[in-house]
CSV table of C-alpha atoms in Angstrom, one decimal:
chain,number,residue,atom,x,y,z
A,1,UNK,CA,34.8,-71.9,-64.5
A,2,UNK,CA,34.6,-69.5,-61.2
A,3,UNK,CA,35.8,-72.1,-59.0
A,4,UNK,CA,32.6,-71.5,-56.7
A,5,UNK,CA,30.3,-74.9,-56.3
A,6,UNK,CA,26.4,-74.8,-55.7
A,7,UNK,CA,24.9,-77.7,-55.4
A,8,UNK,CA,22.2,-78.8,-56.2
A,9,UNK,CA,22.0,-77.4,-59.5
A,10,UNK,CA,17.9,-77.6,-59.9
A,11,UNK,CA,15.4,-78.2,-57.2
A,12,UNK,CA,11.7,-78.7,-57.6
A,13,UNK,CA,9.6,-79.1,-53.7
A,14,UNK,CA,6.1,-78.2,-52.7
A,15,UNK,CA,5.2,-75.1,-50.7
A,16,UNK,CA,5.7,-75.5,-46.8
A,17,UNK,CA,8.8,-77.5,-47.1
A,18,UNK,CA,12.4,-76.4,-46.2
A,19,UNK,CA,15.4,-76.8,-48.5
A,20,UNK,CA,19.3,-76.5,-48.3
A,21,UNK,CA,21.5,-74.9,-51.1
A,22,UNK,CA,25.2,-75.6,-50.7
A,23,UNK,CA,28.2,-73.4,-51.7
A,24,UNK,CA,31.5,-74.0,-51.9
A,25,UNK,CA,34.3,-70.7,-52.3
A,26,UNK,CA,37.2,-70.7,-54.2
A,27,UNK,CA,39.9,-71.4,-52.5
A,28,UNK,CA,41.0,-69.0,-50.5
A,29,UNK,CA,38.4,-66.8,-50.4
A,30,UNK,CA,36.9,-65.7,-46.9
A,31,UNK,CA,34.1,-64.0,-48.3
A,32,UNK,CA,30.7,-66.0,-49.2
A,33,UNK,CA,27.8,-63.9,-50.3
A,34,UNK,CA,24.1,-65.0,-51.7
A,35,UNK,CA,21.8,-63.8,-54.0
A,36,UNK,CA,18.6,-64.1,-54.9
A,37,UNK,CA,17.6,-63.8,-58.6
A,38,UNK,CA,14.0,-63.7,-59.4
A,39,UNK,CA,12.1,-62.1,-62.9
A,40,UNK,CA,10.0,-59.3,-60.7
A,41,UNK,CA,12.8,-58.5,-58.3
A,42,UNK,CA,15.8,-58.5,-60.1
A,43,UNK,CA,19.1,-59.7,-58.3
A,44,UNK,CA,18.9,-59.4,-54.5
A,45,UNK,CA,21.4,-59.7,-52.0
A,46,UNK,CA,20.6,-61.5,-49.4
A,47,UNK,CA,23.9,-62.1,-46.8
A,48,UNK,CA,27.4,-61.9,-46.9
A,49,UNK,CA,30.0,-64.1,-44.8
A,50,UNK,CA,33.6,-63.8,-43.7
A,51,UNK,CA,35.6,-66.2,-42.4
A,52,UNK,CA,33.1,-67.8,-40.5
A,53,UNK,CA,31.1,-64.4,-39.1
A,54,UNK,CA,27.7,-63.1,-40.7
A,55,UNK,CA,28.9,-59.2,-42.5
A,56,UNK,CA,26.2,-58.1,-44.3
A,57,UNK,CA,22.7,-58.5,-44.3
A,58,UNK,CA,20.4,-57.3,-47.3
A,59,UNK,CA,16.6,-58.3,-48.4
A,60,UNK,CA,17.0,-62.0,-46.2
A,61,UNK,CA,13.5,-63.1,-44.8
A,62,UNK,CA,13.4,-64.6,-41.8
A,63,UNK,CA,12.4,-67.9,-42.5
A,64,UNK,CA,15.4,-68.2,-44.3
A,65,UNK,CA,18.9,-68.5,-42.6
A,66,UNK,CA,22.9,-69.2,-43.9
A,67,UNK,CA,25.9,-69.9,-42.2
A,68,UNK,CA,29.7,-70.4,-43.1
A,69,UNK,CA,31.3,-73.1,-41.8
A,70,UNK,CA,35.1,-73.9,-40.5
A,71,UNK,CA,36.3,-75.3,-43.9
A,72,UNK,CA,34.4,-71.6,-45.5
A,73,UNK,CA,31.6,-73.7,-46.8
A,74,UNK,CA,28.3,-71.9,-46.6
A,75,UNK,CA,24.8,-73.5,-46.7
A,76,UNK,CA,21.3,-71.2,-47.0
A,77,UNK,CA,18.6,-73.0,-45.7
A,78,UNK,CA,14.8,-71.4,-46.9
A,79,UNK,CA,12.0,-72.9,-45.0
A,80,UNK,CA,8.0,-73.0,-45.0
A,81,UNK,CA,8.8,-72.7,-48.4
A,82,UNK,CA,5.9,-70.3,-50.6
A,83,UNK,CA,6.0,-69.7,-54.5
A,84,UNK,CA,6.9,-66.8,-54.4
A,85,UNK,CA,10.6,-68.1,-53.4
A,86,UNK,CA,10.4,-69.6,-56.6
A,87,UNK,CA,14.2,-68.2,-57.7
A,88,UNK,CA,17.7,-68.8,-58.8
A,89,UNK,CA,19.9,-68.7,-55.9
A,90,UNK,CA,23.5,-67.5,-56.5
A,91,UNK,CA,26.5,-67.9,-54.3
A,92,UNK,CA,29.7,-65.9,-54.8
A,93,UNK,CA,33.6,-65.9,-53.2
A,94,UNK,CA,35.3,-62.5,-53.1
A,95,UNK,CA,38.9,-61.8,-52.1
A,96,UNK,CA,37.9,-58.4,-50.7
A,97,UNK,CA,38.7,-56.1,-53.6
A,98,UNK,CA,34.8,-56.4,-54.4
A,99,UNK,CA,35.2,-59.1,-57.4
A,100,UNK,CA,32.6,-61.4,-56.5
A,101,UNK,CA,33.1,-64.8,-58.2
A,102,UNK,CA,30.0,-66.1,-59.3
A,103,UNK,CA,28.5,-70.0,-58.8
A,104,UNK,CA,26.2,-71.3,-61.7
A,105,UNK,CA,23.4,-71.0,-59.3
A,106,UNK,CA,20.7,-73.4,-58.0
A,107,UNK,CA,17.3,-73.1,-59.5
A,108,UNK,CA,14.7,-73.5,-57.3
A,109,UNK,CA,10.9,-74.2,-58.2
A,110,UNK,CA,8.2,-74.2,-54.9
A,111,UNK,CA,5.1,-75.8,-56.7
B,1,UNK,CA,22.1,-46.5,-48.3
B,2,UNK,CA,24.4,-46.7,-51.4
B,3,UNK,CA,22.4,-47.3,-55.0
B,4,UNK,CA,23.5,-48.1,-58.6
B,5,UNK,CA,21.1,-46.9,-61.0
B,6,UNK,CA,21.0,-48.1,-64.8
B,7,UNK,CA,19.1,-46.3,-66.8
B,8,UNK,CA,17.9,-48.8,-69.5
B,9,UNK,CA,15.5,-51.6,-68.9
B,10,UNK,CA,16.1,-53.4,-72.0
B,11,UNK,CA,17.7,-52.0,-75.3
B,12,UNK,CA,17.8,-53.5,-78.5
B,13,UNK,CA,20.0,-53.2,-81.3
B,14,UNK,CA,21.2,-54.4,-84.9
B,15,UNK,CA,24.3,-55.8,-85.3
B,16,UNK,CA,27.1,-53.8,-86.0
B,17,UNK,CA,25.5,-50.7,-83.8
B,18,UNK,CA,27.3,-49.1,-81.1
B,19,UNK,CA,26.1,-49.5,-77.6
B,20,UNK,CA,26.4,-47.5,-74.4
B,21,UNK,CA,24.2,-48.7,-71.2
B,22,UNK,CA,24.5,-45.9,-68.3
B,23,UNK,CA,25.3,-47.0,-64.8
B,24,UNK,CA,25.3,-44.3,-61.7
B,25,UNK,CA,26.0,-44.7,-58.3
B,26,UNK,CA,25.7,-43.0,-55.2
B,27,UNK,CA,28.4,-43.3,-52.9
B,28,UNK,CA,30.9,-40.0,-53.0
B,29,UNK,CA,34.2,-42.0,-51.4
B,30,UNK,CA,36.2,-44.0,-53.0
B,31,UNK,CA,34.8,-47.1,-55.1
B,32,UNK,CA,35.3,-50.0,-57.0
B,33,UNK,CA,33.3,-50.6,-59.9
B,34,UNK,CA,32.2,-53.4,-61.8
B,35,UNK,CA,30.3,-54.5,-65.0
B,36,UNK,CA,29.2,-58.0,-64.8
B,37,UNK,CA,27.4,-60.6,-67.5
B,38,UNK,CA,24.6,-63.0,-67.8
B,39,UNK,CA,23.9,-65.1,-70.9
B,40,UNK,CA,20.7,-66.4,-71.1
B,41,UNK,CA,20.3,-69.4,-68.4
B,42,UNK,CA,24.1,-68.5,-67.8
B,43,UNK,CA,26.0,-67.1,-64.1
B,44,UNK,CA,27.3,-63.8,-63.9
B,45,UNK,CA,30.6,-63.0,-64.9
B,46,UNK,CA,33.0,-59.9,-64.9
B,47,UNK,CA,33.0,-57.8,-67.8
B,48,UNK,CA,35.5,-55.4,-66.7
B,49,UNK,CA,36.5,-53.1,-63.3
B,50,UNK,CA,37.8,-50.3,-62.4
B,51,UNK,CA,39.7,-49.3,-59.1
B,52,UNK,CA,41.8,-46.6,-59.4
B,53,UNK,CA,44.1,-45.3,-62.4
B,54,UNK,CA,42.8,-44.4,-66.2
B,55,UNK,CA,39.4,-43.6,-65.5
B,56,UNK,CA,38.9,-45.5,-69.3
B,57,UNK,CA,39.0,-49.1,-68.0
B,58,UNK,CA,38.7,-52.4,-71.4
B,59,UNK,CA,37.5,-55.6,-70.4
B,60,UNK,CA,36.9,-58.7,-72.0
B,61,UNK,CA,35.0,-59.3,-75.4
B,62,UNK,CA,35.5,-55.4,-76.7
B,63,UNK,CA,33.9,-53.7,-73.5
B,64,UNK,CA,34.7,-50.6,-72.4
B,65,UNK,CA,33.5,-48.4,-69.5
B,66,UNK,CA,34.4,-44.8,-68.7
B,67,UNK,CA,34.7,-43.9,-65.0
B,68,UNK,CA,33.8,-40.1,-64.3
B,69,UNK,CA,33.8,-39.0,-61.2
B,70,UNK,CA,32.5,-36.0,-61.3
B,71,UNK,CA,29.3,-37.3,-62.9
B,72,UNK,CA,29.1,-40.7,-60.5
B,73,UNK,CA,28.7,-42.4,-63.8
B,74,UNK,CA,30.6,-45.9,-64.7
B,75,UNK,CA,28.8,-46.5,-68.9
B,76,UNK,CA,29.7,-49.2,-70.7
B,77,UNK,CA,30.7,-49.1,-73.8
B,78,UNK,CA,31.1,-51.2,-77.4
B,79,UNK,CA,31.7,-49.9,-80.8
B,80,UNK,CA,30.3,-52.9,-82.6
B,81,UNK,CA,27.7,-55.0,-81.0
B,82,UNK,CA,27.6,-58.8,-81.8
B,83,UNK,CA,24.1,-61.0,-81.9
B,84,UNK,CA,26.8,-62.9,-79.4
B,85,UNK,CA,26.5,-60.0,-77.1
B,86,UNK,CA,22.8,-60.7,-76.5
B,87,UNK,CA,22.8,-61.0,-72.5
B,88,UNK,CA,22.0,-58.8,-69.2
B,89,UNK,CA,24.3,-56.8,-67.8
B,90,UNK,CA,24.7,-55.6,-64.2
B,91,UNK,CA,26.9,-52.7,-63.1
B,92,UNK,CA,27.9,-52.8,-59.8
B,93,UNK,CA,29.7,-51.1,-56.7
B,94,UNK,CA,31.8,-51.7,-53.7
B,95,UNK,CA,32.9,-49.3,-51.0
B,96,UNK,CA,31.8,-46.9,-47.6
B,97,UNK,CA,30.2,-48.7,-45.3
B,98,UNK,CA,28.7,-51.6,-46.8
B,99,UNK,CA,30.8,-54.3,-47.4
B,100,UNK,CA,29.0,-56.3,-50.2
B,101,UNK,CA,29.0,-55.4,-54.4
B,102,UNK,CA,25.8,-53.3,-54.9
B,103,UNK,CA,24.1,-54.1,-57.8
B,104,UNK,CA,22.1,-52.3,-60.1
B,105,UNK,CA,18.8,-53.9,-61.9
B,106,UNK,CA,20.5,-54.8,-65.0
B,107,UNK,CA,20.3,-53.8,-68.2
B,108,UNK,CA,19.1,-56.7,-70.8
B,109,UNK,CA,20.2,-56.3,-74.2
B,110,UNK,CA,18.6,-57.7,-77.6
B,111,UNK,CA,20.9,-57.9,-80.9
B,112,UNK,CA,19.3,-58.6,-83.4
B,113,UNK,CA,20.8,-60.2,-86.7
């Protein structure tokens, strides 16, 4: 166990729609990243947090957003949803050496 | 832009047979390095990482990667692969300007038994 929380862990919705994937850090951790993994592109990243303030941005499309919250919770919302976004979406915590701390994922299907 | 390259797709071995996968990465400062794990239908998880010190770093479950600077390579390394083993891995880097773990495309390995 990591000690990083996605929820949910499975998600089926139909294309057009918008969906929220919730992460919770270990504890302690400042740092919230999120990737996307996919069969034809591999493991993407698509944003990193800290402490509240976006850091990073990598492959994100823009109808898709995140944020961290006070309590270092971070939520990625994905909207007008196509199959192609069709993916496992990781979360991960870091303490700044680099170590990322990996969630179990949420499995998204757009049908 | 930093990169991490691995050089195998997919390899697939007996059981019992050695394995090296090669990793290389770009960025000329200094780095942190990492070898992570996927089991089938399983998250990531840390093999091994090196930050500084004896360039030959062990990690978990027999893995072993060699860090050589001069050749911007970070290979992993078993002497006697399992049918356990079976799994992707992902080498990956941290450092410069970017402040997120770079990953490379991952390496999926077959053991057969």
């Amino acid at each position: 166990d990591s000690g990083v929380t996605q929820t949910p862990k499975h998600l089926i919705t139909a294309t057009g729609q918008r969906v929220t994937l919730r992460c919770s850090p270990r504890s302690g951790d400042l740092s919230v990243y999120w990737y996307q993994q996919s069969l034809d592109q591999g493991l993407q990243f698509l944003i990193q947090y800290y402490n509240g303030e976006e850091r990073a941005k990598g492959n994100i499309l823009e109808r898709f957003s995140a944020q961290q919250f006070p309590d270092l919770h971070s939520e990625l919302n994905l909207s007008s949803l196509e199959l192609g976004d069709s993916a496992l979406y990781f979360c991960a915590s870091s303490d700044n050496t680099g170590e990322l701390f990996f969630g179990e994922g949420s499995r998204l299907t757009v049908l | 832009a930093q990169s991490v390259s691995q050089h195998n797709h997919h390899v697939i071995l007996s059981e019992a047979a050695s394995l090296e996968l090669g990793c290389n990465y770009s960025y000329g400062g200094t780095v942190n390095l990492f070898w992570y794990v996927q089991y089938p239908g399983q998250h990531l998880q840390l093999l091994l990482k090196y930050f500084s010190g004896d360039p030959l770093v062990k990690g978990i479950k027999g893995f072993e990667a060699e860090f050589i600077k001069s050749k911007f390579s970070f290979n992993l390394r078993k002497p006697s692969v399992q049918w356990s083993d079976t799994a992707e891995y992902f080498c990956a880097s941290f450092g410069g300007s970017q402040g997120n773990l770079i990953f490379g495309k991952g390496t999926k390995l077959s053991v057969k038994p």
